[in-house]
CSV table of C-alpha atoms in Angstrom, one decimal:
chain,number,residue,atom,x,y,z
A,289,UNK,CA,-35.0,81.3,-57.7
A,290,UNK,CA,-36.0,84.3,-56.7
A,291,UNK,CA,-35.7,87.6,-59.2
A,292,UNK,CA,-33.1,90.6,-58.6
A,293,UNK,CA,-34.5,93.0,-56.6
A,294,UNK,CA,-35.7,96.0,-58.5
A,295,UNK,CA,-33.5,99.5,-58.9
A,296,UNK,CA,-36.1,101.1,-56.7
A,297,UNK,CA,-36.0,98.2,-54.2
A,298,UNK,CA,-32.6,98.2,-53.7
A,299,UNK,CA,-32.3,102.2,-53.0
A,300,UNK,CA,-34.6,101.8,-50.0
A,301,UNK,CA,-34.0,98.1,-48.9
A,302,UNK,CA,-35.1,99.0,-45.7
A,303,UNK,CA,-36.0,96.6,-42.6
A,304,UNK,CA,-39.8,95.8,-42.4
A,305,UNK,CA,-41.5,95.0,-39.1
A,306,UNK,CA,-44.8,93.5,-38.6
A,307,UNK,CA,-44.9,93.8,-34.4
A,308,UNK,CA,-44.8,97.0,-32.4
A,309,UNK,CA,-42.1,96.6,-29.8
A,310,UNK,CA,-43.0,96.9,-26.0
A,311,UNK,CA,-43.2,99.9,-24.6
A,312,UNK,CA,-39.0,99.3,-23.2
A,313,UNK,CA,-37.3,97.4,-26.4
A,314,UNK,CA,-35.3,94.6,-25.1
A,315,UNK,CA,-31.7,94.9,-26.6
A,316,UNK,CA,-30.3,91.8,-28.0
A,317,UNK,CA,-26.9,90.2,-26.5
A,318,UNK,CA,-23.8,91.4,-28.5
A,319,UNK,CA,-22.5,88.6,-30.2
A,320,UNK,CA,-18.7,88.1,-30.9
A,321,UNK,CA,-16.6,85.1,-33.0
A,322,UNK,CA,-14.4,83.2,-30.4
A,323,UNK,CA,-12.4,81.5,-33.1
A,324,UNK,CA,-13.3,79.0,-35.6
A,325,UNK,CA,-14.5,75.2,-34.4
A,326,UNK,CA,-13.5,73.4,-37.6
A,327,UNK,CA,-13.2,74.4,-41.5
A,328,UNK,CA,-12.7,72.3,-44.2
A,329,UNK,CA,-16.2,71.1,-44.8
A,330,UNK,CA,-18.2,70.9,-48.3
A,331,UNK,CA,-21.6,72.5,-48.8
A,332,UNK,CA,-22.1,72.3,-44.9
A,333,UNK,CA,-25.9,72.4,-44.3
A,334,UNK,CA,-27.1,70.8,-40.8
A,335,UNK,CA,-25.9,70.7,-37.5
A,336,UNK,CA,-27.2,68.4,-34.8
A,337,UNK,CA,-25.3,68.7,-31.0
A,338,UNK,CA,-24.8,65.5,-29.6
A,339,UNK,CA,-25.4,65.2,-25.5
A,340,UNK,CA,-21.2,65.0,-24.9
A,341,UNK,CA,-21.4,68.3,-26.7
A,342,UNK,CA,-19.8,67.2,-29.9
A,343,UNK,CA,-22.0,67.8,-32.7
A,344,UNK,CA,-22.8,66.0,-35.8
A,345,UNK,CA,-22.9,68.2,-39.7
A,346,UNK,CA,-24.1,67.4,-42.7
A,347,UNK,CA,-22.6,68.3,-46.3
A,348,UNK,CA,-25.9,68.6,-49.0
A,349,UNK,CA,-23.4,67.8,-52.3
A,350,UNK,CA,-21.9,65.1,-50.7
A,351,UNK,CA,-24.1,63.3,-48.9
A,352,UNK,CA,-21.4,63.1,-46.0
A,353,UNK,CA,-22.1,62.9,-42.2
A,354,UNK,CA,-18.8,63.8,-40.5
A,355,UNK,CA,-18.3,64.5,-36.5
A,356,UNK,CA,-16.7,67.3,-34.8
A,357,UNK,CA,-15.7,67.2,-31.8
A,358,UNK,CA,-16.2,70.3,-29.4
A,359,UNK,CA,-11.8,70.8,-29.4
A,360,UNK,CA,-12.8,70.9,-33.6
A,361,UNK,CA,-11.4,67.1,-34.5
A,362,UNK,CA,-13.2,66.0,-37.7
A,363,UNK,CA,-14.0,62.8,-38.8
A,364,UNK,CA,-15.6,61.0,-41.7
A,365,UNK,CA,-18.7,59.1,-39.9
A,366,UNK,CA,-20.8,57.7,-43.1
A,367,UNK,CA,-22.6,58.9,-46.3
A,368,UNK,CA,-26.5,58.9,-46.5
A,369,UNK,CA,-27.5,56.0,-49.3
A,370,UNK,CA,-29.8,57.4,-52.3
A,371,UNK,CA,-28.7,61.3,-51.9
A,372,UNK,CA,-29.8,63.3,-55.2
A,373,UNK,CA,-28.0,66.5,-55.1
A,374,UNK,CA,-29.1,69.0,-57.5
A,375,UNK,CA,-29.9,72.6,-57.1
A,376,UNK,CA,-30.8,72.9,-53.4
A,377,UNK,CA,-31.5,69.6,-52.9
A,378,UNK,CA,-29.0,67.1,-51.4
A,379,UNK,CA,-28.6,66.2,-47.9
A,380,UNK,CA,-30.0,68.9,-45.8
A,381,UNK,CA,-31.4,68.7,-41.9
A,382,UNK,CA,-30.2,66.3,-39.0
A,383,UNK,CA,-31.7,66.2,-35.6
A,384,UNK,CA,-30.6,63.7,-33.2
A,385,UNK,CA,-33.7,61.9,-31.3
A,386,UNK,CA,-34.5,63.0,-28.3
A,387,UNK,CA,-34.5,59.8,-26.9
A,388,UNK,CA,-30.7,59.5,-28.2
A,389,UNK,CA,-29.3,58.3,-24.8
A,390,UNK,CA,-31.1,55.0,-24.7
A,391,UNK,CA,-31.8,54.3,-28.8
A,392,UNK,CA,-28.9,56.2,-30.6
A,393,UNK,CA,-31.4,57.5,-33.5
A,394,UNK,CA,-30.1,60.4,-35.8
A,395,UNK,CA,-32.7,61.8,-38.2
A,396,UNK,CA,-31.8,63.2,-41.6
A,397,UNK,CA,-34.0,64.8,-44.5
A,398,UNK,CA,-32.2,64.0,-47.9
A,399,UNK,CA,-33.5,64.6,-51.9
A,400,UNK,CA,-33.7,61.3,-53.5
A,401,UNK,CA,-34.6,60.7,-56.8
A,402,UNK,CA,-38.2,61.3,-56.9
A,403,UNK,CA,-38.6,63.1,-53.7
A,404,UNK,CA,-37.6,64.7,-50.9
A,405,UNK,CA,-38.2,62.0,-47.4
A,406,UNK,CA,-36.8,61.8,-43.9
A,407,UNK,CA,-34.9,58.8,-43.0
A,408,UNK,CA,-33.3,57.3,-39.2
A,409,UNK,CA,-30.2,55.1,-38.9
A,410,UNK,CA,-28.2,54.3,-35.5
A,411,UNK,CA,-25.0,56.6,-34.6
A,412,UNK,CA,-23.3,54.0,-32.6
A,413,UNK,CA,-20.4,56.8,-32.0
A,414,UNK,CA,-18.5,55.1,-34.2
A,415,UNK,CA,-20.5,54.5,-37.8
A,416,UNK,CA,-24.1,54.9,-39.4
A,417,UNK,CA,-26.7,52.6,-39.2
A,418,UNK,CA,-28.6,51.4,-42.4
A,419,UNK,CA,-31.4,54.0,-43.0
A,420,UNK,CA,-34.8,53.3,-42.4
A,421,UNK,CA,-37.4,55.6,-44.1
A,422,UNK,CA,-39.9,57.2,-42.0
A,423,UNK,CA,-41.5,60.2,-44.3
A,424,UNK,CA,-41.5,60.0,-47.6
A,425,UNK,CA,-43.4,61.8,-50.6
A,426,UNK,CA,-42.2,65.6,-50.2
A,427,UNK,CA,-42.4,67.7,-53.4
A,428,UNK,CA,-38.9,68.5,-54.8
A,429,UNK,CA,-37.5,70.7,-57.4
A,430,UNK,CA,-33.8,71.9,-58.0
A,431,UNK,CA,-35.6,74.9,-55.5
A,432,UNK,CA,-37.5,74.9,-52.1
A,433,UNK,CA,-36.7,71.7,-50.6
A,434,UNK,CA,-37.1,73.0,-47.4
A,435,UNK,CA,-34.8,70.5,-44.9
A,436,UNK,CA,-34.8,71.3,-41.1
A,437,UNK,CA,-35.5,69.2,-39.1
A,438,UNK,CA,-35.5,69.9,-35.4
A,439,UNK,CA,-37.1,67.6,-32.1
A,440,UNK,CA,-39.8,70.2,-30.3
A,441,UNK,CA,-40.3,70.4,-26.4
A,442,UNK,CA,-43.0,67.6,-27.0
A,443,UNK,CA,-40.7,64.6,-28.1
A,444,UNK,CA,-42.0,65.2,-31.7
A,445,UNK,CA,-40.3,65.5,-35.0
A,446,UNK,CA,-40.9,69.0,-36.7
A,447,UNK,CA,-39.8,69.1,-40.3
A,448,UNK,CA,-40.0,72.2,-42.6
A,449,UNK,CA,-40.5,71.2,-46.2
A,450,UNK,CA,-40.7,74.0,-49.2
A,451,UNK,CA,-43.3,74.7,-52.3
A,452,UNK,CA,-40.8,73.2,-54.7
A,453,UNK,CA,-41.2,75.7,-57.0
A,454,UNK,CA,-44.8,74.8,-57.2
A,455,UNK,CA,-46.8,78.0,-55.3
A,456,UNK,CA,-50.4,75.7,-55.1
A,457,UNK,CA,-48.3,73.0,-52.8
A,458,UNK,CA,-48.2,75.4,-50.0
A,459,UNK,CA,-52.3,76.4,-49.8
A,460,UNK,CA,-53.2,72.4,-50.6
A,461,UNK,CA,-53.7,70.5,-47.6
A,462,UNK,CA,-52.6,67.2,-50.0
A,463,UNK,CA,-49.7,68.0,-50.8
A,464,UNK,CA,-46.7,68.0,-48.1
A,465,UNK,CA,-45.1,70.9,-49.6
A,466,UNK,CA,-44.9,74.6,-48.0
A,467,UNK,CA,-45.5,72.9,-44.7
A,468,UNK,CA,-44.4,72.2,-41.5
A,469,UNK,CA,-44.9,69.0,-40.2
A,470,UNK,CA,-45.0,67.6,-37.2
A,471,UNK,CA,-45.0,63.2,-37.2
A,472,UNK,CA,-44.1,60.7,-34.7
A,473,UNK,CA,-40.5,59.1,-34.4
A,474,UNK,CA,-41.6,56.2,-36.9
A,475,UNK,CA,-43.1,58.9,-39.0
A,476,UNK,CA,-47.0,58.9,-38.3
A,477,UNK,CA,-49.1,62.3,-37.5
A,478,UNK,CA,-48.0,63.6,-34.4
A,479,UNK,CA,-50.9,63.1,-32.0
A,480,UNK,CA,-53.1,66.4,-31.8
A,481,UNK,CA,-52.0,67.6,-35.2
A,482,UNK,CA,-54.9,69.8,-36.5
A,483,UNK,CA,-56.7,68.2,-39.3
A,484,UNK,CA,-55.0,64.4,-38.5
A,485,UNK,CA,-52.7,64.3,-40.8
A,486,UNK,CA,-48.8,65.2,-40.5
A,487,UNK,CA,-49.6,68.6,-41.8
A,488,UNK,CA,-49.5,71.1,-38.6
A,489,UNK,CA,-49.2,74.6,-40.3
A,490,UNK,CA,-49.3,75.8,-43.9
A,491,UNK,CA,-49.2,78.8,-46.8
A,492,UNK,CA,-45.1,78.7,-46.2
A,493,UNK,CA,-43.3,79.1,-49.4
A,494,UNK,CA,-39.5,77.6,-47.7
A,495,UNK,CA,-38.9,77.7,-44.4
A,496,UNK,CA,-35.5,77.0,-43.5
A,497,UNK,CA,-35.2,77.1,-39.5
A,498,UNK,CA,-37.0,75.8,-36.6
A,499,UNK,CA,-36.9,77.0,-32.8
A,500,UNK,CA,-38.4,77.1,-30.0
A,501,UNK,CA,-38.3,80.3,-27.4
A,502,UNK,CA,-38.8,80.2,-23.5
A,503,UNK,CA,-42.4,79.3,-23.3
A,504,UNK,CA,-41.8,76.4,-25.9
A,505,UNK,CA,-43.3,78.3,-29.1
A,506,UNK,CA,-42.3,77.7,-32.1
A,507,UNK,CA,-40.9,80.1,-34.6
A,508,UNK,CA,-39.4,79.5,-38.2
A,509,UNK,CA,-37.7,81.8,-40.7
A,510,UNK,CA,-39.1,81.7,-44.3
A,511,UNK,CA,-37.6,82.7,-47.5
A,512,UNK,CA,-39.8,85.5,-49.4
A,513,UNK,CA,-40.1,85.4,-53.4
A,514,UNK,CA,-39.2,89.0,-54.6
A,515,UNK,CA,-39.1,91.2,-51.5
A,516,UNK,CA,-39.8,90.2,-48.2
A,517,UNK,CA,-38.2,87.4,-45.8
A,518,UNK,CA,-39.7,86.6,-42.6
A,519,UNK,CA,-39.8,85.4,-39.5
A,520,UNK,CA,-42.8,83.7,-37.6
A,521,UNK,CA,-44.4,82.6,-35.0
A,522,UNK,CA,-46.1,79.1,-35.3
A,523,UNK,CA,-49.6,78.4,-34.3
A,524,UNK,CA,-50.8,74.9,-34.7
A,525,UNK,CA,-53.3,74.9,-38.0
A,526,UNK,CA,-51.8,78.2,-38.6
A,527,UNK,CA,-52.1,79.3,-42.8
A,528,UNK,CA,-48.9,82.2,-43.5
A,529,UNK,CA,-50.5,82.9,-46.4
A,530,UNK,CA,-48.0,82.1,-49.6
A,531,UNK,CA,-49.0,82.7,-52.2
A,532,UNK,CA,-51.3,85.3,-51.8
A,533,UNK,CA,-49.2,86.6,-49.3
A,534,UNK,CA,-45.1,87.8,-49.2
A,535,UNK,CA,-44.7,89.1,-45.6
A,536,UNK,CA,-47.9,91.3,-43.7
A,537,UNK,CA,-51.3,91.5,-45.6
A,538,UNK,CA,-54.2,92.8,-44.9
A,539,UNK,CA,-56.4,89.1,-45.0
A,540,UNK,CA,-57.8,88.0,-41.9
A,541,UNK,CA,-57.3,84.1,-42.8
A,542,UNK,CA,-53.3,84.4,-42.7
A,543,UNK,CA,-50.9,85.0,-39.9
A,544,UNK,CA,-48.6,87.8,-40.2
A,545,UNK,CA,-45.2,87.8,-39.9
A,546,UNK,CA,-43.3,89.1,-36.2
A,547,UNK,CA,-40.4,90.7,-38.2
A,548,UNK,CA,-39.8,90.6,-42.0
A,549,UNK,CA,-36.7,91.5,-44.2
A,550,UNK,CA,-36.1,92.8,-47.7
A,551,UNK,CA,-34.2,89.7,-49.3
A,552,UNK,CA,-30.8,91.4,-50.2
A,553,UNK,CA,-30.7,91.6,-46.2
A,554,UNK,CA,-31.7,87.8,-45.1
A,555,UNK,CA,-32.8,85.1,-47.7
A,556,UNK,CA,-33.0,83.5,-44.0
A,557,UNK,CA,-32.0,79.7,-42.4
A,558,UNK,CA,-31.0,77.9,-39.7
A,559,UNK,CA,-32.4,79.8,-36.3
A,560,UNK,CA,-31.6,79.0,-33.1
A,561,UNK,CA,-32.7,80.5,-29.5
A,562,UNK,CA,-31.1,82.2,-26.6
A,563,UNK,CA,-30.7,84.6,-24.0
A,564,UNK,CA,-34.2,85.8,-24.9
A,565,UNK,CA,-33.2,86.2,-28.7
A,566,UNK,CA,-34.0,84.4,-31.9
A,567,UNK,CA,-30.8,84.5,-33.7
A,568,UNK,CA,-30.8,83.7,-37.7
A,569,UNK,CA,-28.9,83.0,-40.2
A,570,UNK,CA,-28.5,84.6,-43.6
A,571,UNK,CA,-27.4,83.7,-46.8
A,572,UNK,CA,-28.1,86.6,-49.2
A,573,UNK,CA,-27.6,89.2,-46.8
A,574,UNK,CA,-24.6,87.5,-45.4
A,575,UNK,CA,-25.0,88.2,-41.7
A,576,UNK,CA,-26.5,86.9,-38.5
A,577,UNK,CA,-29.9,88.6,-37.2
A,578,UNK,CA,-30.7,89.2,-33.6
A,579,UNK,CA,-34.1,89.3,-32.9
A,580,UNK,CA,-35.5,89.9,-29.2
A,581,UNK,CA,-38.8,87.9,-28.6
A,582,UNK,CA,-40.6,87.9,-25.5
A,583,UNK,CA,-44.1,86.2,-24.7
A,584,UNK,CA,-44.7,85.0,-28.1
A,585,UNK,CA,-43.7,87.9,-30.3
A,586,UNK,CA,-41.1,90.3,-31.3
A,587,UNK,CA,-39.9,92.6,-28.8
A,588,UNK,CA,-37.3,95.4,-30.0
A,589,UNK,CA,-35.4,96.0,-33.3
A,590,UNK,CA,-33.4,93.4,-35.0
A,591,UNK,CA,-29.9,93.7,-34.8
A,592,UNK,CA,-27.7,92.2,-37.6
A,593,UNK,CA,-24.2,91.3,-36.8
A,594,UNK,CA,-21.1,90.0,-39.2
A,595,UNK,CA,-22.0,91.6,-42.3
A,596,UNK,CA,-20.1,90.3,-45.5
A,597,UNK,CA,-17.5,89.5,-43.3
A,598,UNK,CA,-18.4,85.3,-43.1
A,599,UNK,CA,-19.8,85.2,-45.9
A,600,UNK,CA,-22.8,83.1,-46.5
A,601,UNK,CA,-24.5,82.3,-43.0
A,602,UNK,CA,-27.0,78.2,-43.4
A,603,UNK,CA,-26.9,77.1,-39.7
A,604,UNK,CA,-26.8,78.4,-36.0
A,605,UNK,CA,-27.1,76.2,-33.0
A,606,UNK,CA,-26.9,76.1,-29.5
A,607,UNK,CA,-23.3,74.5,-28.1
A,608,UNK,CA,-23.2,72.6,-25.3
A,609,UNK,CA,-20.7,75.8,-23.4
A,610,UNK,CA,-24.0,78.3,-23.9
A,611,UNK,CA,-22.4,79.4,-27.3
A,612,UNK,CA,-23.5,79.2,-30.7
A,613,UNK,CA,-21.9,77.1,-33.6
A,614,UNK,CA,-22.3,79.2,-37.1
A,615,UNK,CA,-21.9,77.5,-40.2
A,616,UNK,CA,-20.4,79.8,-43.0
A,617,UNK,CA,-21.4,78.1,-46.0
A,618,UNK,CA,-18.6,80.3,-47.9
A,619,UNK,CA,-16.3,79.0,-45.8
A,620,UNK,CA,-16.8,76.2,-45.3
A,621,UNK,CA,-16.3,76.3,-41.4
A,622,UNK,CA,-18.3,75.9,-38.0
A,623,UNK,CA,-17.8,79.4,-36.1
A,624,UNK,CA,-17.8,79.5,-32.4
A,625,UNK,CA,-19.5,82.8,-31.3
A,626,UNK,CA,-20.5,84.2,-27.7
A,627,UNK,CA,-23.2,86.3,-26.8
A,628,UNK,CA,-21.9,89.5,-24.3
C-alpha cells in the first residue's frame, strides 16, 4: 500500500498537469446526483450495462453477480466459482461481449488461488453459465490486482492488470503484470498487438479504468506509489514508465501522463467517457474528476465534483438514458448522476 503522504506533501497537495490546455479550455459538463439507482450492495467493484439498459455489478468479497434493473430492482444472479478474496483481490471487472445479442457472453476478472485470470460464462437473463477460463497466469498479491476489463471500439477485450506489489512485473515484457492487455474473445493476442503477445502497453504500476474518447483512443487512470496519480493516454507498445517513473519525467523512452494528481486527491478507478469529458473515479480523494479531452489529449483544468460527500468513488459508467451510474464503494450504492 502506498505510504502516508508526507507533512510537506500534504500542505501543498496541489493538482499536477502534464498537458498545456488549448489556447480556449473547454469547460467540463456540471454533473449533478439524480437520486440513487440501488444500495445495498457489498464491496461493489464492476459494472457492465447490458443492451436493455439494465446493468450487471460485481461484489469483490463476495464473489456475487447480482442485476439491477434501470427502475433499481436487485437480484441475486450467480457467484463466480474459485474467487480468492483477500486484500484487493476478489472479484473485480465485468464487461459484457460485444457480440452479447447473439452469444450472451459476460466476462469477469477474478483472484483465484494462485493468480489473478479472466473467465466467460453465458447470462441467459436469468442465471450464470459455468465459467470457462480464457486468461490465466496474472501476478497477484493482497495489492495491485489491477481488474477492469472493458470491450474497445475493435471488438477486442482490453484488460488492466497491476505490478502486484512486485515493481520489475511492470518493465518485464514476461510477466503479465503492470500491463494492459489486449486478447481475443477466447483469450489469444489480439491481432496487431505490438510484440505478438497479449501484452499491448506496459511500465503501469495499477491501472484501474479503461475508456475510450471520440476518436476511439484509449485512456486509463493509474494509481501512483507516494505522490502522483494519473491519467493517460494509451499508445499501442506504449512504456509509462513505473518504476522509474511516478507521473511526468524527463526520459524520452516513457510516455508522460495527460493530467496527474497528488494521491490524497484521486488514488483513481473506474473512468468512463462523455460529453467530451473523461470522468473518474476516486477512492482516496473521495470525489469524481472531470477531465476535458479533445484530439487525443487533455484540454482544460480538471474539475472535481462530490467531495467527501459519497464517500469512496470504484466505478463510473455510461447508462443507457446518457447518464452515468456511480458506484460509492462506502455506500454501497449505484448513483444516478446527469451531466448539465
Amino acid at each position: 500500500m502506498r505510504k502516508r503522504l508526507s507533512a510537506l506533501a500534504s500542505v501543498t497537495a496541489l493538482l499536477l498537469v502534464t498537458a498545456a490546455p488549448s489556447a480556449v479550455a473547454a469547460v467540463p459538463p456540471t454533473p449533478r446526483i439524480a437520486g440513487t439507482v440501488a444500495s445495498g450492495f457489498q464491496s461493489p467493484w464492476g459494472l457492465a450495462v447490458l443492451p436493455d439498459g439494465s446493468a450487471l455489478l460485481s461484489e469483490r468479497d463476495t464473489g456475487l453477480i447480482k442485476h439491477v434493473t434501470a427502475a433499481g430492482v436487485v437480484r441475486q444472479i450467480g457467484r463466480v466459482p474459485n474467487v480468492q478474496h483477500g486484500g484487493e483481490g476478489g472479484l473485480l471487472g465485468i464487461a459484457v461481449a460485444s457480440t452479447f445479442g447473439t452469444d450472451r457472453l459476460l466476462y469477469a476478472y477474478h483472484t483465484a488461488s494462485g493468480d489473478n485470470r479472466v473467465v466467460r460464462m453465458t447470462y441467459d437473463g436469468t442465471t450464470l453459465g459455468t465459467p470457462q477460463t480464457v486468461v490465466t497466469g496474472i501476478p497477484r498479491a493482497n495489492i495491485h490486482n489491477g481488474g477492469r476489463l472493458a470491450f474497445g471500439p475493435d471488438g477486442f477485450l482490453y484488460i488492466s492488470t497491476g505490478d502486484a506489489a512486485n515493481t520489475a512485473n511492470a518493465q518485464n515484457p514476461n510477466s503479465l503484470g503492470g500491463k494492459i492487455l489486449r486478447v481475443t474473445p477466447t483469450g489469444s493476442p489480439a491481432p496487431g498487438n505490438p510484440s505478438g503477445t497479449r501484452v499491448y502497453s506496459l511500465g503501469h504500476r495499477n491501472v484501474q479504468g479503461l475508456a475510450w474518447d471520440e476518436g476511439n483512443r484509449l485512456w486509463a487512470s493509474e494509481l501512483g506509489q507516494n505522490t502522483t496519480d494519473e491519467l493517460n493516454q494509451i499508445r499501442a507498445g506504449g512504456n509509462y514508465g513505473w518504476p522509474t517513473c511516478e507521473g511526468s519525467c524527463n526520459d524520452s523512452r516513457f510516455i508522460n501522463p495527460q493530467a496527474t494528481w497528488t494521491t490524497a486527491q484521486a488514488s483513481p478507478s473506474g473512468l468512463a467517457f462523455s460529453r467530451n469529458t473523461m470522468w473518474m473515479a476516486a477512492l482516496r480523494g473521495q470525489r469524481l474528476w472531470a477531465i476535458p479531452v479533445r484530439g487525443g489529449v487533455r484540454d482544460g483544468n480538471t474539475v472535481a465534483s462530490f467531495t467527501n460527500q459519497q464517500g469512496r468513488i470504484r466505478t463510473v459508467a455510461n447508462a443507457a438514458d446518457g447518464s452515468l451510474w456511480v458506484i460509492s464503494e462506502t455506500n454501497g450504492s449505484i448513483l444516478r448522476v446527469v451531466l448539465g
